[in-house]
């Protein structure tokens, strides 16, 4: 029986670690910066979904493109070598441009241009980095390997929220600088210490490799989506719609959380001069550590619960808890309750997220397992691409940032309804730690 190369897998995990810390810092601190240009909230949301739009369109193309590349470094590594340095430079430029340029239309256009280049640069190496794992890991060991990689990604998120939130209160450039430097070091570790298989480090097969058209992967995904609606059993459609709605709720909070903490939760302290607006934003980012840590701690137990009582039942429980907690914020909004809410939300999110992709896999015909996995990411990315814009529009309409909790809870309860409509998912007969770890491996952290 083959054994997992834990050392090599951990080294590979640095790639995901670097990507996670970049996106966590970006999502925490860019929305408040964009608000300084007096943008309407819906436009802030639109700028913040650039990366998710690229996730639906550009990432599949880059992944297929890398399949056909052959160089002396391999087929994935060159994309990291090109994308990571450019992304790091433009990541640092985001707060520099914000601070140095006037907060007018010219400054906004320059800021937006920097953000777009940063997003495209990240897209260049994101899929190749993640795809390195199945490249160098035997099929029977990929779940364990992906569990390690996702764990390191989660640690990157925790560091970004905890350290980045503290640094932002001192200087708005520091978290971006930290993320860029750590990402470069992490990706350099992958470049220098991860060796792709020999057949990918030769140019002999390059000319024979297929060069996909840009829309090929996207059109194939759309055909698979259409197949969900025409299938006799609608269970796969219902779980995909549930995924769309629970990520709609989750992304609403993730995108505008620091804006909420600075303009609502800690607004009295800012008005009284007890903290600056930047410190309120940083404190809000630090608070997200509670949810990130509770998610990581409960990831394996959530998988065990899913195998014991059934994945669907576990997801339904998690959604019910999340929806209730987020609805309560509409009525109760103080730092103590918010902290408790974040901890419990992390536990509930683990129940949902750890068990969701395995449900999709259970419903997939054996010959379409990969296609159904693609549908999972399509619906989650579609939610992330639309939710912030719609929530921003609600902010503009109501002039009340707390409305995002009402919106998020409604989306979660709709997801709960679709999950209850799913049929033909039999719960496993017994809990097994190996099965639980496989669920953690498949989770989108």
mmCIF file of C-alpha atoms in Angstrom, residues 208-434:
data_model
loop_
_atom_site.group_PDB
_atom_site.id
_atom_site.type_symbol
_atom_site.label_atom_id
_atom_site.label_comp_id
_atom_site.label_asym_id
_atom_site.label_seq_id
_atom_site.Cartn_x
_atom_site.Cartn_y
_atom_site.Cartn_z
ATOM 1 C CA UNK A 208 1.407 17.511 -29.348
ATOM 2 C CA UNK A 209 -0.490 18.885 -26.357
ATOM 3 C CA UNK A 210 -4.008 20.169 -26.901
ATOM 4 C CA UNK A 211 -4.500 23.953 -26.756
ATOM 5 C CA UNK A 212 -8.048 24.605 -25.517
ATOM 6 C CA UNK A 213 -10.187 27.443 -26.719
ATOM 7 C CA UNK A 214 -11.087 30.041 -24.098
ATOM 8 C CA UNK A 215 -14.772 29.153 -23.895
ATOM 9 C CA UNK A 216 -14.487 25.387 -24.150
ATOM 10 C CA UNK A 217 -14.453 24.636 -20.429
ATOM 11 C CA UNK A 218 -17.078 27.272 -19.635
ATOM 12 C CA UNK A 219 -19.495 26.016 -22.296
ATOM 13 C CA UNK A 220 -19.080 22.452 -21.061
ATOM 14 C CA UNK A 221 -19.998 23.637 -17.559
ATOM 15 C CA UNK A 222 -23.115 25.367 -18.906
ATOM 16 C CA UNK A 223 -24.156 22.138 -20.623
ATOM 17 C CA UNK A 224 -23.773 20.295 -17.307
ATOM 18 C CA UNK A 225 -25.889 22.953 -15.579
ATOM 19 C CA UNK A 226 -28.605 22.459 -18.198
ATOM 20 C CA UNK A 227 -28.473 18.736 -17.540
ATOM 21 C CA UNK A 228 -29.449 19.325 -13.903
ATOM 22 C CA UNK A 229 -32.743 20.901 -14.968
ATOM 23 C CA UNK A 230 -33.627 18.132 -17.434
ATOM 24 C CA UNK A 231 -32.710 15.205 -15.170
ATOM 25 C CA UNK A 232 -35.621 13.123 -13.878
ATOM 26 C CA UNK A 233 -34.251 13.183 -10.326
ATOM 27 C CA UNK A 234 -33.853 16.823 -9.243
ATOM 28 C CA UNK A 235 -31.767 16.069 -6.137
ATOM 29 C CA UNK A 236 -28.532 17.225 -7.763
ATOM 30 C CA UNK A 237 -30.229 20.432 -8.915
ATOM 31 C CA UNK A 238 -31.602 21.087 -5.420
ATOM 32 C CA UNK A 239 -28.226 20.642 -3.700
ATOM 33 C CA UNK A 240 -26.548 22.910 -6.275
ATOM 34 C CA UNK A 241 -29.202 25.592 -5.679
ATOM 35 C CA UNK A 242 -28.684 25.151 -1.941
ATOM 36 C CA UNK A 243 -24.940 25.655 -2.451
ATOM 37 C CA UNK A 244 -25.660 28.833 -4.419
ATOM 38 C CA UNK A 245 -27.846 30.289 -1.669
ATOM 39 C CA UNK A 246 -25.680 29.422 1.309
ATOM 40 C CA UNK A 247 -22.632 30.915 -0.412
ATOM 41 C CA UNK A 248 -24.791 33.925 -1.300
ATOM 42 C CA UNK A 249 -25.351 34.500 2.407
ATOM 43 C CA UNK A 250 -21.796 33.698 3.435
ATOM 44 C CA UNK A 251 -20.178 35.958 0.836
ATOM 45 C CA UNK A 252 -22.403 38.880 1.793
ATOM 46 C CA UNK A 253 -20.957 38.824 5.300
ATOM 47 C CA UNK A 254 -17.402 38.041 4.224
ATOM 48 C CA UNK A 255 -17.208 40.946 1.775
ATOM 49 C CA UNK A 256 -18.675 43.679 3.966
ATOM 50 C CA UNK A 257 -17.746 42.485 7.450
ATOM 51 C CA UNK A 258 -15.024 45.067 8.123
ATOM 52 C CA UNK A 259 -17.242 47.802 6.701
ATOM 53 C CA UNK A 260 -19.928 46.753 9.179
ATOM 54 C CA UNK A 261 -17.549 46.782 12.139
ATOM 55 C CA UNK A 262 -16.149 50.226 11.298
ATOM 56 C CA UNK A 263 -19.434 51.922 10.379
ATOM 57 C CA UNK A 264 -21.858 50.206 12.761
ATOM 58 C CA UNK A 265 -20.430 47.959 15.479
ATOM 59 C CA UNK A 266 -17.601 50.256 16.605
ATOM 60 C CA UNK A 267 -19.008 53.494 15.210
ATOM 61 C CA UNK A 268 -19.740 54.892 18.726
ATOM 62 C CA UNK A 269 -16.117 54.347 19.790
ATOM 63 C CA UNK A 270 -14.869 55.951 16.570
ATOM 64 C CA UNK A 271 -17.198 58.929 17.058
ATOM 65 C CA UNK A 272 -15.984 59.322 20.650
ATOM 66 C CA UNK A 273 -12.352 59.293 19.550
ATOM 67 C CA UNK A 274 -11.606 56.051 21.406
ATOM 68 C CA UNK A 275 -10.368 54.409 18.206
ATOM 69 C CA UNK A 276 -9.731 55.450 14.634
ATOM 70 C CA UNK A 277 -11.737 54.184 11.673
ATOM 71 C CA UNK A 278 -8.700 52.151 10.539
ATOM 72 C CA UNK A 279 -8.433 50.568 13.992
ATOM 73 C CA UNK A 280 -12.128 49.655 13.805
ATOM 74 C CA UNK A 281 -11.547 47.984 10.440
ATOM 75 C CA UNK A 282 -8.533 46.117 11.845
ATOM 76 C CA UNK A 283 -10.516 45.023 14.898
ATOM 77 C CA UNK A 284 -13.243 43.718 12.635
ATOM 78 C CA UNK A 285 -10.725 41.643 10.700
ATOM 79 C CA UNK A 286 -9.303 40.269 13.949
ATOM 80 C CA UNK A 287 -12.796 39.242 15.049
ATOM 81 C CA UNK A 288 -13.082 36.963 12.014
ATOM 82 C CA UNK A 289 -10.333 34.853 13.601
ATOM 83 C CA UNK A 290 -12.980 33.458 15.968
ATOM 84 C CA UNK A 291 -14.971 32.010 13.092
ATOM 85 C CA UNK A 292 -11.900 30.791 11.191
ATOM 86 C CA UNK A 293 -10.464 29.055 14.264
ATOM 87 C CA UNK A 294 -13.731 27.403 15.291
ATOM 88 C CA UNK A 295 -14.138 26.147 11.716
ATOM 89 C CA UNK A 296 -10.674 24.556 11.774
ATOM 90 C CA UNK A 297 -11.170 23.014 15.213
ATOM 91 C CA UNK A 298 -14.560 21.540 14.276
ATOM 92 C CA UNK A 299 -13.691 20.429 10.738
ATOM 93 C CA UNK A 300 -12.928 16.795 11.571
ATOM 94 C CA UNK A 301 -15.734 16.454 14.171
ATOM 95 C CA UNK A 302 -18.163 17.824 11.569
ATOM 96 C CA UNK A 303 -17.064 15.094 9.192
ATOM 97 C CA UNK A 304 -17.529 12.461 11.910
ATOM 98 C CA UNK A 305 -21.006 13.774 12.697
ATOM 99 C CA UNK A 306 -21.837 13.664 8.993
ATOM 100 C CA UNK A 307 -20.813 10.034 8.736
ATOM 101 C CA UNK A 308 -22.712 9.119 11.909
ATOM 102 C CA UNK A 309 -26.092 10.850 11.502
ATOM 103 C CA UNK A 310 -26.005 11.527 7.755
ATOM 104 C CA UNK A 311 -24.571 14.334 5.666
ATOM 105 C CA UNK A 312 -27.899 15.887 4.748
ATOM 106 C CA UNK A 313 -29.044 16.034 8.375
ATOM 107 C CA UNK A 314 -25.744 17.567 9.438
ATOM 108 C CA UNK A 315 -25.960 20.234 6.724
ATOM 109 C CA UNK A 316 -29.569 21.032 7.663
ATOM 110 C CA UNK A 317 -28.547 21.465 11.317
ATOM 111 C CA UNK A 318 -25.658 23.752 10.392
ATOM 112 C CA UNK A 319 -27.855 25.884 8.132
ATOM 113 C CA UNK A 320 -30.549 26.206 10.792
ATOM 114 C CA UNK A 321 -27.997 27.381 13.360
ATOM 115 C CA UNK A 322 -26.360 29.845 10.971
ATOM 116 C CA UNK A 323 -29.660 31.286 9.756
ATOM 117 C CA UNK A 324 -30.917 31.774 13.315
ATOM 118 C CA UNK A 325 -27.675 33.377 14.527
ATOM 119 C CA UNK A 326 -27.451 35.789 11.611
ATOM 120 C CA UNK A 327 -31.102 36.754 11.910
ATOM 121 C CA UNK A 328 -30.537 37.514 15.599
ATOM 122 C CA UNK A 329 -27.943 40.168 14.694
ATOM 123 C CA UNK A 330 -30.789 42.142 13.115
ATOM 124 C CA UNK A 331 -32.116 42.575 16.683
ATOM 125 C CA UNK A 332 -28.956 42.279 18.824
ATOM 126 C CA UNK A 333 -25.786 44.071 17.772
ATOM 127 C CA UNK A 334 -23.081 44.328 20.419
ATOM 128 C CA UNK A 335 -19.458 43.092 20.401
ATOM 129 C CA UNK A 336 -20.031 40.325 22.976
ATOM 130 C CA UNK A 337 -22.950 38.767 21.120
ATOM 131 C CA UNK A 338 -21.165 39.183 17.787
ATOM 132 C CA UNK A 339 -18.138 37.296 19.148
ATOM 133 C CA UNK A 340 -20.317 34.404 20.338
ATOM 134 C CA UNK A 341 -22.158 34.455 17.002
ATOM 135 C CA UNK A 342 -18.875 34.166 15.079
ATOM 136 C CA UNK A 343 -17.661 31.195 17.133
ATOM 137 C CA UNK A 344 -20.935 29.300 16.748
ATOM 138 C CA UNK A 345 -21.140 30.245 13.050
ATOM 139 C CA UNK A 346 -17.722 28.687 12.502
ATOM 140 C CA UNK A 347 -18.944 25.419 14.019
ATOM 141 C CA UNK A 348 -22.130 25.499 11.943
ATOM 142 C CA UNK A 349 -20.241 26.428 8.757
ATOM 143 C CA UNK A 350 -18.002 23.397 9.278
ATOM 144 C CA UNK A 351 -21.111 21.164 9.412
ATOM 145 C CA UNK A 352 -22.300 22.643 6.111
ATOM 146 C CA UNK A 353 -19.059 23.035 4.197
ATOM 147 C CA UNK A 354 -17.318 19.808 5.172
ATOM 148 C CA UNK A 355 -20.284 17.654 4.149
ATOM 149 C CA UNK A 356 -21.514 19.503 1.053
ATOM 150 C CA UNK A 357 -19.117 18.344 -1.666
ATOM 151 C CA UNK A 358 -19.438 14.680 -0.572
ATOM 152 C CA UNK A 359 -23.236 15.013 -1.046
ATOM 153 C CA UNK A 360 -22.665 16.311 -4.583
ATOM 154 C CA UNK A 361 -20.294 13.387 -5.201
ATOM 155 C CA UNK A 362 -22.877 10.928 -3.837
ATOM 156 C CA UNK A 363 -25.431 12.212 -6.349
ATOM 157 C CA UNK A 364 -23.050 12.147 -9.321
ATOM 158 C CA UNK A 365 -23.051 9.281 -11.819
ATOM 159 C CA UNK A 366 -19.631 7.589 -11.658
ATOM 160 C CA UNK A 367 -18.711 8.800 -15.137
ATOM 161 C CA UNK A 368 -19.571 12.415 -14.239
ATOM 162 C CA UNK A 369 -17.849 12.800 -10.877
ATOM 163 C CA UNK A 370 -15.435 15.418 -12.178
ATOM 164 C CA UNK A 371 -18.221 17.327 -13.928
ATOM 165 C CA UNK A 372 -20.324 17.447 -10.759
ATOM 166 C CA UNK A 373 -17.327 18.679 -8.788
ATOM 167 C CA UNK A 374 -17.066 21.458 -11.356
ATOM 168 C CA UNK A 375 -20.749 22.261 -10.795
ATOM 169 C CA UNK A 376 -20.103 22.660 -7.068
ATOM 170 C CA UNK A 377 -17.478 25.317 -7.744
ATOM 171 C CA UNK A 378 -19.564 26.921 -10.500
ATOM 172 C CA UNK A 379 -22.537 27.549 -8.202
ATOM 173 C CA UNK A 380 -20.348 28.712 -5.306
ATOM 174 C CA UNK A 381 -18.432 31.124 -7.569
ATOM 175 C CA UNK A 382 -21.674 32.339 -9.153
ATOM 176 C CA UNK A 383 -22.954 33.205 -5.688
ATOM 177 C CA UNK A 384 -19.727 35.001 -4.814
ATOM 178 C CA UNK A 385 -19.979 36.975 -8.076
ATOM 179 C CA UNK A 386 -23.521 38.251 -7.504
ATOM 180 C CA UNK A 387 -24.113 38.449 -3.759
ATOM 181 C CA UNK A 388 -21.858 41.457 -2.897
ATOM 182 C CA UNK A 389 -23.346 43.564 -5.697
ATOM 183 C CA UNK A 390 -26.921 42.855 -4.604
ATOM 184 C CA UNK A 391 -26.132 43.430 -0.922
ATOM 185 C CA UNK A 392 -24.412 46.699 -1.831
ATOM 186 C CA UNK A 393 -27.584 47.758 -3.625
ATOM 187 C CA UNK A 394 -29.564 46.957 -0.454
ATOM 188 C CA UNK A 395 -27.152 49.113 1.560
ATOM 189 C CA UNK A 396 -27.725 52.036 -0.796
ATOM 190 C CA UNK A 397 -31.479 51.506 -0.689
ATOM 191 C CA UNK A 398 -31.820 51.167 3.082
ATOM 192 C CA UNK A 399 -28.769 53.134 4.290
ATOM 193 C CA UNK A 400 -28.324 50.385 6.874
ATOM 194 C CA UNK A 401 -25.430 47.913 6.853
ATOM 195 C CA UNK A 402 -27.145 45.613 9.349
ATOM 196 C CA UNK A 403 -29.513 44.634 6.524
ATOM 197 C CA UNK A 404 -26.793 42.268 5.294
ATOM 198 C CA UNK A 405 -27.559 39.948 8.224
ATOM 199 C CA UNK A 406 -31.235 39.877 7.299
ATOM 200 C CA UNK A 407 -30.327 39.193 3.667
ATOM 201 C CA UNK A 408 -27.796 36.501 4.621
ATOM 202 C CA UNK A 409 -30.207 34.729 6.963
ATOM 203 C CA UNK A 410 -32.950 34.673 4.296
ATOM 204 C CA UNK A 411 -30.470 33.197 1.793
ATOM 205 C CA UNK A 412 -29.460 30.545 4.345
ATOM 206 C CA UNK A 413 -33.074 29.575 5.045
ATOM 207 C CA UNK A 414 -33.742 29.279 1.287
ATOM 208 C CA UNK A 415 -30.697 26.993 1.085
ATOM 209 C CA UNK A 416 -32.164 25.000 3.973
ATOM 210 C CA UNK A 417 -35.383 24.516 2.016
ATOM 211 C CA UNK A 418 -33.545 23.248 -1.062
ATOM 212 C CA UNK A 419 -31.429 20.900 1.073
ATOM 213 C CA UNK A 420 -34.545 19.388 2.613
ATOM 214 C CA UNK A 421 -35.818 18.695 -0.924
ATOM 215 C CA UNK A 422 -32.759 16.543 -1.727
ATOM 216 C CA UNK A 423 -33.545 12.819 -1.902
ATOM 217 C CA UNK A 424 -31.592 9.588 -2.383
ATOM 218 C CA UNK A 425 -28.725 10.402 -0.018
ATOM 219 C CA UNK A 426 -28.449 7.494 2.359
ATOM 220 C CA UNK A 427 -26.434 8.202 5.526
ATOM 221 C CA UNK A 428 -23.343 6.046 6.056
ATOM 222 C CA UNK A 429 -23.798 3.215 8.519
ATOM 223 C CA UNK A 430 -20.913 4.082 10.822
ATOM 224 C CA UNK A 431 -18.596 6.945 11.582
ATOM 225 C CA UNK A 432 -15.055 6.479 10.399
ATOM 226 C CA UNK A 433 -12.179 8.890 10.998
ATOM 227 C CA UNK A 434 -10.775 8.218 7.523
#
